[in-house]
CSV table of C-alpha atoms in Angstrom, one decimal:
chain,number,residue,atom,x,y,z
A,1,UNK,CA,-88.1,-92.4,-41.3
A,2,UNK,CA,-88.4,-89.1,-40.1
A,3,UNK,CA,-85.4,-87.0,-40.7
A,4,UNK,CA,-83.6,-86.7,-37.6
A,5,UNK,CA,-82.3,-83.3,-37.0
A,6,UNK,CA,-78.9,-83.4,-35.5
A,7,UNK,CA,-78.2,-80.5,-33.4
A,8,UNK,CA,-74.6,-79.7,-33.3
A,9,UNK,CA,-73.7,-78.0,-30.2
A,10,UNK,CA,-71.1,-75.4,-30.7
A,11,UNK,CA,-67.9,-76.2,-29.2
A,12,UNK,CA,-67.2,-74.3,-26.1
A,13,UNK,CA,-65.2,-71.4,-26.9
A,14,UNK,CA,-61.9,-71.4,-25.4
A,15,UNK,CA,-61.6,-68.8,-22.8
A,16,UNK,CA,-58.4,-67.0,-23.4
A,17,UNK,CA,-56.7,-65.7,-20.4
A,18,UNK,CA,-56.3,-62.0,-20.9
A,19,UNK,CA,-52.9,-60.7,-19.8
A,20,UNK,CA,-53.2,-59.0,-16.5
A,21,UNK,CA,-51.7,-55.6,-16.7
A,22,UNK,CA,-49.5,-54.7,-13.8
A,23,UNK,CA,-50.7,-51.6,-12.2
A,24,UNK,CA,-47.8,-49.1,-12.0
A,25,UNK,CA,-47.2,-48.0,-8.5
A,26,UNK,CA,-47.0,-44.2,-8.6
A,27,UNK,CA,-45.0,-42.8,-5.8
A,28,UNK,CA,-46.7,-40.2,-4.0
A,29,UNK,CA,-45.1,-36.8,-4.8
A,30,UNK,CA,-43.7,-35.1,-1.8
A,31,UNK,CA,-45.9,-32.6,-0.4
A,32,UNK,CA,-44.9,-28.9,-0.2
A,33,UNK,CA,-43.9,-29.4,3.4
A,34,UNK,CA,-41.5,-32.3,2.5
A,35,UNK,CA,-39.9,-30.3,-0.3
A,36,UNK,CA,-39.4,-27.4,2.1
A,37,UNK,CA,-37.9,-29.7,4.7
A,38,UNK,CA,-35.5,-31.2,2.1
A,39,UNK,CA,-34.5,-27.8,0.7
A,40,UNK,CA,-33.9,-26.5,4.2
A,41,UNK,CA,-31.7,-29.4,5.1
A,42,UNK,CA,-29.8,-29.2,1.9
A,43,UNK,CA,-29.2,-25.5,2.4
A,44,UNK,CA,-28.0,-25.9,5.9
A,45,UNK,CA,-25.7,-28.7,4.9
A,46,UNK,CA,-24.1,-26.7,2.1
A,47,UNK,CA,-23.9,-23.6,4.3
A,48,UNK,CA,-22.1,-25.6,7.0
A,49,UNK,CA,-19.6,-26.9,4.5
A,50,UNK,CA,-19.1,-23.5,3.0
A,51,UNK,CA,-18.4,-22.1,6.4
A,52,UNK,CA,-16.0,-24.8,7.2
A,53,UNK,CA,-14.1,-24.2,3.9
A,54,UNK,CA,-13.9,-20.5,4.5
A,55,UNK,CA,-12.6,-21.0,8.0
A,56,UNK,CA,-10.1,-23.6,6.8
A,57,UNK,CA,-8.9,-21.3,4.0
A,58,UNK,CA,-8.5,-18.3,6.4
A,59,UNK,CA,-6.5,-20.4,8.9
A,60,UNK,CA,-4.3,-21.7,6.1
A,61,UNK,CA,-3.6,-18.1,4.8
A,62,UNK,CA,-2.9,-16.9,8.3
A,63,UNK,CA,-0.4,-19.8,8.8
A,64,UNK,CA,1.3,-19.0,5.5
A,65,UNK,CA,1.6,-15.3,6.3
A,66,UNK,CA,3.1,-16.3,9.7
A,67,UNK,CA,5.6,-18.6,8.0
A,68,UNK,CA,6.4,-16.2,5.1
A,69,UNK,CA,6.0,-12.7,6.4
A,70,UNK,CA,5.8,-9.9,3.9
A,71,UNK,CA,8.8,-7.7,4.2
A,72,UNK,CA,8.7,-4.2,2.8
A,73,UNK,CA,12.1,-2.9,1.8
A,74,UNK,CA,12.1,0.9,2.2
A,75,UNK,CA,15.1,3.0,1.4
A,76,UNK,CA,17.1,4.3,4.3
A,77,UNK,CA,16.3,7.9,5.4
A,78,UNK,CA,20.0,8.4,6.0
A,79,UNK,CA,22.3,9.3,3.2
A,80,UNK,CA,25.7,11.0,2.6
A,81,UNK,CA,25.6,14.2,0.6
A,82,UNK,CA,29.3,14.6,-0.2
A,83,UNK,CA,32.1,16.7,1.3
A,84,UNK,CA,31.6,20.3,2.5
A,85,UNK,CA,34.1,21.7,0.0
A,86,UNK,CA,31.9,20.5,-2.9
A,87,UNK,CA,29.3,23.2,-2.1
A,88,UNK,CA,29.7,26.9,-2.9
A,89,UNK,CA,28.8,29.6,-0.4
A,90,UNK,CA,25.3,30.9,-1.1
A,91,UNK,CA,24.3,27.8,-3.1
A,92,UNK,CA,21.0,26.0,-2.9
A,93,UNK,CA,22.1,22.6,-4.1
A,94,UNK,CA,19.4,20.5,-5.9
A,95,UNK,CA,21.3,17.3,-6.6
A,96,UNK,CA,19.2,15.4,-4.1
A,97,UNK,CA,15.9,16.9,-4.9
A,98,UNK,CA,14.6,14.2,-7.2
A,99,UNK,CA,16.0,11.2,-5.4
A,100,UNK,CA,15.6,12.3,-1.8
A,101,UNK,CA,13.4,15.4,-1.9
A,102,UNK,CA,16.1,17.4,-0.1
A,103,UNK,CA,17.9,20.7,-0.7
A,104,UNK,CA,21.3,21.3,0.9
A,105,UNK,CA,21.9,25.0,1.4
A,106,UNK,CA,25.3,26.5,2.3
A,107,UNK,CA,25.8,29.8,4.0
A,108,UNK,CA,29.0,31.5,5.0
A,109,UNK,CA,28.4,30.2,8.5
A,110,UNK,CA,27.4,26.6,7.7
A,111,UNK,CA,24.9,24.2,6.2
A,112,UNK,CA,21.3,23.3,6.6
A,113,UNK,CA,19.0,20.9,4.7
A,114,UNK,CA,15.4,21.5,3.7
A,115,UNK,CA,12.8,18.9,3.1
A,116,UNK,CA,11.4,19.6,-0.4
A,117,UNK,CA,7.8,19.1,0.6
A,118,UNK,CA,5.3,21.9,0.6
A,119,UNK,CA,3.6,22.3,4.0
A,120,UNK,CA,0.3,23.0,2.3
A,121,UNK,CA,-0.5,19.7,0.5
A,122,UNK,CA,2.8,18.0,0.0
A,123,UNK,CA,3.8,19.0,-3.5
A,124,UNK,CA,7.5,19.5,-4.4
A,125,UNK,CA,8.4,23.2,-4.7
A,126,UNK,CA,10.8,24.5,-7.3
A,127,UNK,CA,13.9,26.7,-6.6
A,128,UNK,CA,14.1,30.0,-8.6
A,129,UNK,CA,17.6,31.4,-8.1
A,130,UNK,CA,16.7,34.7,-9.9
A,131,UNK,CA,14.0,35.4,-7.4
A,132,UNK,CA,15.8,33.8,-4.5
A,133,UNK,CA,12.8,31.7,-3.4
A,134,UNK,CA,11.1,28.4,-3.6
A,135,UNK,CA,7.7,28.3,-5.3
A,136,UNK,CA,5.2,25.5,-5.2
A,137,UNK,CA,3.7,24.7,-8.6
A,138,UNK,CA,0.4,23.3,-7.1
A,139,UNK,CA,-1.1,26.2,-5.3
A,140,UNK,CA,1.5,29.0,-5.4
A,141,UNK,CA,3.0,28.9,-1.9
A,142,UNK,CA,6.3,30.7,-1.7
A,143,UNK,CA,9.2,30.2,0.6
A,144,UNK,CA,12.4,32.1,1.1
A,145,UNK,CA,15.7,30.4,0.8
A,146,UNK,CA,15.7,29.9,4.6
A,147,UNK,CA,12.4,28.0,4.2
A,148,UNK,CA,10.2,30.6,5.7
A,149,UNK,CA,6.8,30.9,4.0
A,150,UNK,CA,5.7,34.3,2.9
A,151,UNK,CA,3.0,33.8,0.2
A,152,UNK,CA,0.3,31.4,-0.8
A,153,UNK,CA,-1.7,28.9,1.4
A,154,UNK,CA,1.2,27.2,3.0
A,155,UNK,CA,0.5,27.4,6.8
A,156,UNK,CA,4.1,27.1,8.0
A,157,UNK,CA,7.7,27.1,6.9
A,158,UNK,CA,9.5,24.2,5.2
A,159,UNK,CA,10.9,21.6,7.6
A,160,UNK,CA,14.6,21.3,8.1
A,161,UNK,CA,16.1,17.9,8.5
A,162,UNK,CA,19.1,16.6,10.5
A,163,UNK,CA,22.5,17.4,9.0
A,164,UNK,CA,25.7,16.3,10.7
A,165,UNK,CA,29.2,15.3,9.7
A,166,UNK,CA,30.0,11.6,9.3
A,167,UNK,CA,33.2,9.9,10.4
A,168,UNK,CA,34.6,10.1,7.0
A,169,UNK,CA,34.0,13.9,7.1
A,170,UNK,CA,31.1,13.8,4.6
A,171,UNK,CA,27.8,15.6,5.2
A,172,UNK,CA,25.3,13.2,6.6
A,173,UNK,CA,21.5,13.7,6.1
A,174,UNK,CA,18.9,12.0,8.2
A,175,UNK,CA,15.3,12.6,6.9
A,176,UNK,CA,13.8,10.7,9.8
A,177,UNK,CA,14.6,13.7,12.1
A,178,UNK,CA,12.8,17.0,11.3
A,179,UNK,CA,12.9,20.4,12.8
A,180,UNK,CA,10.0,22.9,12.7
A,181,UNK,CA,10.5,26.6,12.9
A,182,UNK,CA,7.2,27.4,14.5
A,183,UNK,CA,8.2,25.1,17.4
A,184,UNK,CA,11.5,26.8,17.9
A,185,UNK,CA,13.4,23.7,16.7
A,186,UNK,CA,15.7,25.3,14.2
A,187,UNK,CA,18.1,26.1,17.1
A,188,UNK,CA,18.4,22.5,18.2
A,189,UNK,CA,21.5,20.4,17.5
A,190,UNK,CA,21.3,18.8,14.1
A,191,UNK,CA,19.2,21.5,12.5
A,192,UNK,CA,22.3,23.4,11.4
A,193,UNK,CA,25.9,22.3,10.6
A,194,UNK,CA,28.2,25.2,11.5
A,195,UNK,CA,31.5,25.7,9.7
A,196,UNK,CA,33.4,25.6,12.9
A,197,UNK,CA,32.4,21.9,13.3
A,198,UNK,CA,34.3,21.1,10.0
A,199,UNK,CA,36.9,23.9,9.9
A,200,UNK,CA,39.7,21.6,11.0
A,201,UNK,CA,39.1,19.3,8.0
A,202,UNK,CA,41.6,19.9,5.2
A,203,UNK,CA,42.4,18.2,1.9
A,204,UNK,CA,45.0,16.0,3.6
A,205,UNK,CA,42.4,14.7,6.0
A,206,UNK,CA,40.0,14.1,3.2
A,207,UNK,CA,42.6,12.2,1.1
A,208,UNK,CA,43.7,10.0,4.0
A,209,UNK,CA,40.2,9.1,5.1
A,210,UNK,CA,38.5,8.7,1.7
């Protein structure tokens, strides 16, 4: 018997299903035009909000200033300088130079008050009794005891200020009213306090009205 050759057919290979990879969907990157459009919109939006915030803040501050106005408390330009008998004849009194920038001068015929401000650049002059003059330490302007300028760069005399007698018979100074010599104002009422205006005042009156 012939040898029978048995042909063994290979088993059909199992076909394995290969996993199907999911293809990632890549979003299309915005083009330059899209980015430009987004940036412009974002900028305009932020600018609009910034403008609104600024306007709102300004309106709020304005309302607060209206509700709570800022008040500046300035000292009164009017002050009392004591009684006439407290001043010696021929004296240039400096007691109010630092606090008020004022000199009170007494003559035999009356009183006048000078503003202690140099007419050149506004410095405060000094009084030199031995030389009978005011001298500015800044640029050397000189003024006589009357206030007339005679040396240095000062273009005009010192200003006189209003001097009167108060109801209690004290000397009253008002710095808000000035008199300029070059305008002929030293002859106006208030530029000089004559003794005849206070001659009737005596120690009894001062005591009773103090």
